[in-house]
Structures are given as structure tokens and as C-alpha cells.
Coordinates of N, CA, C and O in Angstrom, one line a residue:
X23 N 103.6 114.6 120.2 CA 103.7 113.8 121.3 C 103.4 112.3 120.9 O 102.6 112.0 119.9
X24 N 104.3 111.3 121.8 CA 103.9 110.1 121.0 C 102.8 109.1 121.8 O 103.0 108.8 123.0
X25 N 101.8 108.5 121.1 CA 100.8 107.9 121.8 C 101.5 106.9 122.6 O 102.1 105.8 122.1
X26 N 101.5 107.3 123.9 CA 102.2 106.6 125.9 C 101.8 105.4 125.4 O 102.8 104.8 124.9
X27 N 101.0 104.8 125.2 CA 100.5 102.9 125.9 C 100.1 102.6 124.2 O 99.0 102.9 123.8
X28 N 101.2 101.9 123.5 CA 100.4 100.6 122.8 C 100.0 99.6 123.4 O 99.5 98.7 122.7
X29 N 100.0 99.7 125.1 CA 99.3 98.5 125.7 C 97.7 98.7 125.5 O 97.0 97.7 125.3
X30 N 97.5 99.6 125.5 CA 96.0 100.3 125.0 C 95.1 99.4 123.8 O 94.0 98.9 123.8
X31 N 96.2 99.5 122.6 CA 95.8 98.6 121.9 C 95.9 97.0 121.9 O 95.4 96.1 121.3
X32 N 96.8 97.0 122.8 CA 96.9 95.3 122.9 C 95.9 94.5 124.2 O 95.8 93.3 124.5
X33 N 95.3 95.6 124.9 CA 94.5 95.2 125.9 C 93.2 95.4 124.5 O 92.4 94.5 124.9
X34 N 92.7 96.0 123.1 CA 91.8 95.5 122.7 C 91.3 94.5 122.3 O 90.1 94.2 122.1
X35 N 92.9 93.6 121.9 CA 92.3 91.9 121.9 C 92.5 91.0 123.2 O 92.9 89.8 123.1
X36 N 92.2 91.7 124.2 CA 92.2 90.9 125.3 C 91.2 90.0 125.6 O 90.1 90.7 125.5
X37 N 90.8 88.8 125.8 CA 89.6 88.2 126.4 C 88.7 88.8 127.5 O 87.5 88.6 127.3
X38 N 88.9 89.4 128.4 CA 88.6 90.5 129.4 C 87.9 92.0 128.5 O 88.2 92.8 127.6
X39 N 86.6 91.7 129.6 CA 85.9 93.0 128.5 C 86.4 94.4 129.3 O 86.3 95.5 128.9
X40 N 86.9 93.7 130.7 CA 87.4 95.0 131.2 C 88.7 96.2 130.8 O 88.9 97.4 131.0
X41 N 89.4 94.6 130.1 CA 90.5 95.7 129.2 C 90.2 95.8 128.1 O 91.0 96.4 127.4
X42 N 89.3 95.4 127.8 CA 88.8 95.5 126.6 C 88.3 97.2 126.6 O 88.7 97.9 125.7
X43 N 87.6 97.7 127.4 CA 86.6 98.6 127.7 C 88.0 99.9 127.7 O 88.1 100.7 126.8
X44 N 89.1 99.8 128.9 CA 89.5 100.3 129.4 C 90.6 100.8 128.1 O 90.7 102.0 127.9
X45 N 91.4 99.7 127.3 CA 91.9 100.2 126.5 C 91.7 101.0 124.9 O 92.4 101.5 124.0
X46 N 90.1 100.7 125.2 CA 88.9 101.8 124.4 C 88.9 102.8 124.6 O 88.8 103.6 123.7
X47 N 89.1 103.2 126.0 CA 88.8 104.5 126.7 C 89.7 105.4 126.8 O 89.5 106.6 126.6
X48 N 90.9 104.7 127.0 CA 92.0 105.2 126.9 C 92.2 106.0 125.4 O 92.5 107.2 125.4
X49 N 92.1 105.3 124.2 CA 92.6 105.4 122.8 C 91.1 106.9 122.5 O 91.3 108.0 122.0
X50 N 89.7 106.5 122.9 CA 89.0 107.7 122.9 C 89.6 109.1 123.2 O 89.5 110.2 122.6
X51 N 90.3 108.7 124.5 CA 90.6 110.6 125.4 C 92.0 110.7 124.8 O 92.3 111.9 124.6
X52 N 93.0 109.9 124.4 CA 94.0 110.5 123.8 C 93.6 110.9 122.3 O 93.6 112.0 121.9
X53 N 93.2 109.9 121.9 CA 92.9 110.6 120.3 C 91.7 112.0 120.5 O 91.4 112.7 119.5
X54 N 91.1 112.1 121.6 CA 90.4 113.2 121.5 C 91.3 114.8 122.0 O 90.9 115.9 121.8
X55 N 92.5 114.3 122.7 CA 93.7 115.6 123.1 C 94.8 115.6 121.9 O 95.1 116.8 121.5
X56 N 95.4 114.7 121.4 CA 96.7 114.6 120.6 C 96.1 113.7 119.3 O 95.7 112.6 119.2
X57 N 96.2 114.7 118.3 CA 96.2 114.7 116.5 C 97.0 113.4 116.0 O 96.6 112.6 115.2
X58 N 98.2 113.4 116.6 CA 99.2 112.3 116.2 C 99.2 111.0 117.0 O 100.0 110.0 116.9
X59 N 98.3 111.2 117.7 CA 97.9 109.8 118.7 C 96.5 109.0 117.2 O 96.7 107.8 116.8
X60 N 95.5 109.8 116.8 CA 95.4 109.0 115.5 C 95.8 108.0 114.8 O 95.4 106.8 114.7
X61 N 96.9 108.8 114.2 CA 97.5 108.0 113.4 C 98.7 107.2 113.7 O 99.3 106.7 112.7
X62 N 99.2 106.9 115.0 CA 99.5 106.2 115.3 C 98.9 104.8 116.3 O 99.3 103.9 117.1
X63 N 97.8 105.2 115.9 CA 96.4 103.8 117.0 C 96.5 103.1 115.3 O 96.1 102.0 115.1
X64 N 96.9 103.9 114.5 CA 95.8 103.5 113.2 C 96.8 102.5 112.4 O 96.5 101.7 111.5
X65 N 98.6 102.6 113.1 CA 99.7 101.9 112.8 C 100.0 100.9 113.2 O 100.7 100.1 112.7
X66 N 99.3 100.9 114.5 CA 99.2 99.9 115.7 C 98.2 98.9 115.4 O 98.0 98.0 116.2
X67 N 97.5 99.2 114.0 CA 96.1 97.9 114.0 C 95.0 98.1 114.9 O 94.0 97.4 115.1
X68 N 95.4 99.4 115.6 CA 94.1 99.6 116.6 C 92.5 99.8 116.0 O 91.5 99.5 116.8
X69 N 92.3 100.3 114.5 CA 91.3 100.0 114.0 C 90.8 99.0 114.2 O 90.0 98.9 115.2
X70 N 91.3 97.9 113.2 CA 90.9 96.7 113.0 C 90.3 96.0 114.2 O 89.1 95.5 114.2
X71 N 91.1 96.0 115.3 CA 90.8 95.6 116.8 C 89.6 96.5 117.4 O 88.7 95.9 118.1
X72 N 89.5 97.6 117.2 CA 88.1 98.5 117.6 C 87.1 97.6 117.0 O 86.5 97.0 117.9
X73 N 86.6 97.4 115.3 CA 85.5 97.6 115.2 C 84.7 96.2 115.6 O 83.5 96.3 115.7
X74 N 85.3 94.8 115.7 CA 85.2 93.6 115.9 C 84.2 93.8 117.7 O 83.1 93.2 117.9
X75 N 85.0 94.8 118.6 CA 84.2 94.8 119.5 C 82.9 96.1 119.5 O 82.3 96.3 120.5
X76 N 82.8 96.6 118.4 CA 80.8 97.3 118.1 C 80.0 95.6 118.3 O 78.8 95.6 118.5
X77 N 80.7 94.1 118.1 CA 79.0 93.4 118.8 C 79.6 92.7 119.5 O 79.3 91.5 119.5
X78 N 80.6 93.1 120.3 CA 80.6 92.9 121.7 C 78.8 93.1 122.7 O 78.1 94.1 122.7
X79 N 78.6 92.1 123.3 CA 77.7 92.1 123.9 C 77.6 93.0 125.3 O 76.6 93.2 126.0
X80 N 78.9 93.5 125.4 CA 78.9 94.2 126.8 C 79.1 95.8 126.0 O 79.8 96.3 125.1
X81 N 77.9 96.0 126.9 CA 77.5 97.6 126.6 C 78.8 98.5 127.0 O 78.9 99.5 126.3
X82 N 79.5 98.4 127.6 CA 80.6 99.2 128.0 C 81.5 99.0 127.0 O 82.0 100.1 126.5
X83 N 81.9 97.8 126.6 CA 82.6 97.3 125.2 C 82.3 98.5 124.2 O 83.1 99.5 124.0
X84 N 80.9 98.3 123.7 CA 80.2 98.7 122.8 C 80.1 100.3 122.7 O 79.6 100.8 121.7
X85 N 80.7 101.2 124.1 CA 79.7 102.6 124.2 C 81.7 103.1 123.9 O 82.0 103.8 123.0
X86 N 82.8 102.5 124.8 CA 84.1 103.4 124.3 C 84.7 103.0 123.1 O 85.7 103.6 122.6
X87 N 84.1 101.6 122.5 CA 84.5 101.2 121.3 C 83.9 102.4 120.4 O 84.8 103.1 119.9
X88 N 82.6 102.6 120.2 CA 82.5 103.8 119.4 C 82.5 105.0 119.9 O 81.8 105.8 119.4
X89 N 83.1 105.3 120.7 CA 83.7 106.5 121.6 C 85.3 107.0 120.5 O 85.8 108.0 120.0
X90 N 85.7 105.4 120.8 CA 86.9 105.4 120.4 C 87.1 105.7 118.7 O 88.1 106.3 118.3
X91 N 86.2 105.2 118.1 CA 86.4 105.6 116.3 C 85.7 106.3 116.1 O 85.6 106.5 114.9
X92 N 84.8 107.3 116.9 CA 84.4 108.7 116.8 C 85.5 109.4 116.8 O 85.7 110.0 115.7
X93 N 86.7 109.6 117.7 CA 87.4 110.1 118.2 C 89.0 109.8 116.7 O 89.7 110.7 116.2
X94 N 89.0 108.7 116.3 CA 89.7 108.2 115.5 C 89.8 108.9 114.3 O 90.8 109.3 113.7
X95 N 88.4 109.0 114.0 CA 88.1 108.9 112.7 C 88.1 110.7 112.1 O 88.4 111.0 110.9
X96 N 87.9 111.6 113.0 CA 87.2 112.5 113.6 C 88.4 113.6 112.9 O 89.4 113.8 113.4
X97 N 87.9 114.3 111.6 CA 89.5 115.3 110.8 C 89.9 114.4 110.4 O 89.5 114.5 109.2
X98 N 90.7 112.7 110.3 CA 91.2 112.0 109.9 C 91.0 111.4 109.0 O 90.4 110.3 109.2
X99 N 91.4 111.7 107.5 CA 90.5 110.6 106.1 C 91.2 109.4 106.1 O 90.4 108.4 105.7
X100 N 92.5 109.1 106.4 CA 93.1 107.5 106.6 C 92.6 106.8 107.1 O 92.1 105.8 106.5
X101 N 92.3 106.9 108.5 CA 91.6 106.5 109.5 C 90.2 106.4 108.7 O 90.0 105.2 108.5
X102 N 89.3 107.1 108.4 CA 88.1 107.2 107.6 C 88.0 105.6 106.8 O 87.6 104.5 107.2
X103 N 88.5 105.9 106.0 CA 89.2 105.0 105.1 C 89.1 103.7 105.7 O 88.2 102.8 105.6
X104 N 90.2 103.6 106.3 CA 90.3 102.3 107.2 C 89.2 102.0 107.9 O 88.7 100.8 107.8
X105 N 88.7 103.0 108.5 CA 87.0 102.3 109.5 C 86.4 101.9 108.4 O 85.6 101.1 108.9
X106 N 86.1 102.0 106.7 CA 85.2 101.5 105.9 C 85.9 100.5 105.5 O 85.2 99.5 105.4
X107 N 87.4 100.2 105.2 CA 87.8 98.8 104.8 C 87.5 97.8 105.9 O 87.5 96.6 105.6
X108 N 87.4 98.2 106.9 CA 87.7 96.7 107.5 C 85.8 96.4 108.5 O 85.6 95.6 109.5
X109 N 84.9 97.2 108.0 CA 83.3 97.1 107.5 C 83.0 98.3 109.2 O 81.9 98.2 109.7
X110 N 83.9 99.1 109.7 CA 83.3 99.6 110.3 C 82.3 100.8 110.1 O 82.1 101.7 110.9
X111 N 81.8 100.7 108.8 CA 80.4 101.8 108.6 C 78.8 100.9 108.7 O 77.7 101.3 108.9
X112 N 79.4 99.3 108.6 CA 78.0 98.4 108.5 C 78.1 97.9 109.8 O 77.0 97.6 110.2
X113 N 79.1 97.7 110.5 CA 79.1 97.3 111.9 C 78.5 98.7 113.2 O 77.8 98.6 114.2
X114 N 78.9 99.6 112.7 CA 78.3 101.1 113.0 C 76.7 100.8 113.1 O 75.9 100.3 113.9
X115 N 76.6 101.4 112.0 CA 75.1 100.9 111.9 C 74.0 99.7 112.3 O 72.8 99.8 112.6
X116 N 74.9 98.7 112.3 CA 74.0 97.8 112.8 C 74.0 97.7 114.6 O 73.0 97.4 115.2
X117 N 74.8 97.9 115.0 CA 74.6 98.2 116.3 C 73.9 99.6 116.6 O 73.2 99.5 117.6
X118 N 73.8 100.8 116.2 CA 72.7 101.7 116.3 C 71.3 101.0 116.2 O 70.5 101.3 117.0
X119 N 70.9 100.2 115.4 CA 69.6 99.4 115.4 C 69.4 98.5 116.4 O 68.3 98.0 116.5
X120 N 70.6 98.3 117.3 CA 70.7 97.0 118.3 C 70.4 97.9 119.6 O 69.4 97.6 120.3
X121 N 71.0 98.7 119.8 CA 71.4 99.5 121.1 C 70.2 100.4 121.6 O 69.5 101.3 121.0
X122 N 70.1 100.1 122.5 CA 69.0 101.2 123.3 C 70.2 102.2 124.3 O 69.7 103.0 125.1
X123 N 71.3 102.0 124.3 CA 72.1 102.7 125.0 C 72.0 104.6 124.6 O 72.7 105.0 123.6
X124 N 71.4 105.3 125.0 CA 71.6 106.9 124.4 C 73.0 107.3 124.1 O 73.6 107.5 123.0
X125 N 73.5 107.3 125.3 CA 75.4 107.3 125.4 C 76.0 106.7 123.9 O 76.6 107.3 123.0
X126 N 75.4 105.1 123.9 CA 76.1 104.9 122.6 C 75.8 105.3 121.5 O 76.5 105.7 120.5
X127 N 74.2 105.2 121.6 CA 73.5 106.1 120.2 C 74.2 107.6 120.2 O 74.6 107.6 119.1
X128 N 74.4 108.4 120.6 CA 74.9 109.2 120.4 C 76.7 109.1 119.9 O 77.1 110.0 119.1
X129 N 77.5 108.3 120.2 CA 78.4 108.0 119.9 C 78.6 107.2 118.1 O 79.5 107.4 117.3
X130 N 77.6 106.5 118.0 CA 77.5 105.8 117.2 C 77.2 107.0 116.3 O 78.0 107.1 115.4
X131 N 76.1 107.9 116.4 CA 75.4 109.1 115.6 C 76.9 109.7 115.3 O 77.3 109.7 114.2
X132 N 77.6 110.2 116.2 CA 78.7 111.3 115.8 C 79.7 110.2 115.0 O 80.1 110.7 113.9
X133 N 80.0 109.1 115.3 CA 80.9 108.7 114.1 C 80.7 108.2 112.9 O 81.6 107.8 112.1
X134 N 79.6 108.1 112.7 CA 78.8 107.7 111.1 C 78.5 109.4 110.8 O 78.5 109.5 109.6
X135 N 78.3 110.4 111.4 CA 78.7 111.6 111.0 C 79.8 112.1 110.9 O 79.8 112.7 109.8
X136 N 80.8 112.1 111.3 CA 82.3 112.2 111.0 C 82.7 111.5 110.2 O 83.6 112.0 109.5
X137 N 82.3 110.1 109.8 CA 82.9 109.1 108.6 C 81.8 110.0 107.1 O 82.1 110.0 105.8
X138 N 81.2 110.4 107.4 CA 80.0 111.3 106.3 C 80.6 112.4 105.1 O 80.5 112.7 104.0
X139 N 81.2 112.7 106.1 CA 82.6 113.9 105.7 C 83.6 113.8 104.7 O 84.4 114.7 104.2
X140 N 83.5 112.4 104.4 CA 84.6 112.0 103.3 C 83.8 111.4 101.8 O 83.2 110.4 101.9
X141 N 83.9 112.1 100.5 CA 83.5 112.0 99.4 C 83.6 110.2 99.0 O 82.8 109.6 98.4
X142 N 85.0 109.7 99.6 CA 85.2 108.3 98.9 C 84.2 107.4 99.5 O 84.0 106.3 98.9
X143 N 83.5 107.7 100.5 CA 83.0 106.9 101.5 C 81.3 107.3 101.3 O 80.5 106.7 102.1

């Protein structure tokens, strides 16, 4: 199946945290139903655009942004890969130190555990 809305990713560099949020959310529940929605968020530059908003100041930003590279990253070593080149294991982390959000701490916990998984990393 082919991932419906690259608008998904192009609402991640929107100025609006609302699409910002929304096309987070979106890229989380597909890449958490369809395998090949992955790796084509990951074609789309959808990485790169995820991990810039982990210090987004809007907690909603912040909870489907790492919603969304849990979900990304998650069986996927490219993707893996990719979230460590472009610093999403130190941006990970440093917002787990920032956040009192549970929701996101838990999100943030599962994808620095899924990124864990990979020997190169």
C-alpha cells in the first residue's frame, strides 16, 4: 500500500504547530498499520523534518513527533540509521530530560529502545 498524504510530511515544515502536530500523527498510525509507509516517510525527508520538532516547545509537537520515530524507526535499520545521522538519538534524549510529559516520556523511552536494537548505533 502506498503511503495516501505526502501532505503529512509537508504539513511537518509548516509554521502552524497544528499541522505540525497533525501531520506527526498522521505518519505515527500509518507507519504503525503499513511496513512500506516507513520507508517511504523516510524518502519523503520525513525524518529529517520529525526530529527538528523533539524542541518544539509545544508539547503536542513534542509527544506525536516522538510518537512518530518510535513508529518509524521501529523493525526498520534505514530509518534507524537515518534518526542517528541527522542527531535524532541526542535530540531524543535531551528532551526526555526536558519533559515531564508521561505520554511523551514513554514515547521517547520506546524509541531510544527501538533505535537500541541496532549494533551500528
Amino acid at each position: 500500500t502506498l503511503f495516501r498524504s505526502p501532505r503529512a510530511v509537508q504539513f511537518l515544515a509548516a509554521k502552524d504547530e497544528k499541522y505540525q502536530t497533525s501531520g506527526a500523527s498522521f505518519i505515527q498510525h500509518t507507519c504503525f498499520q503499513e511496513e512500506e509507509a516507513k520507508n517511504q516517510v523516510r524518502q519523503m525527508s520525513g525524518i529529517e523534518k520529525l526530529i527538528p520538532l523533539l524542541r518544539s516547545s509545544n508539547q503536542n509537537v513534542q509527544l506525536a513527533s516522538a510518537g512518530a520515530l518510535r513508529n518509524l524507526v521501529f523493525k526498520n535499520k534505514p530509518n534507524k540509521l537515518e534518526t542517528s545521522q541527522y542527531g535524532g538519538i541526542r535530540e531524543s534524549v535531551s528532551l526526555l530530560q526536558r519533559t515531564t510529559n508521561p505520554e511523551t516520556q514513554k514515547q521517547l523511552t520506546g524509541l531510544v529502545w527501538n533505535l537500541s536494537s541496532t549494533d551500528e548505533l
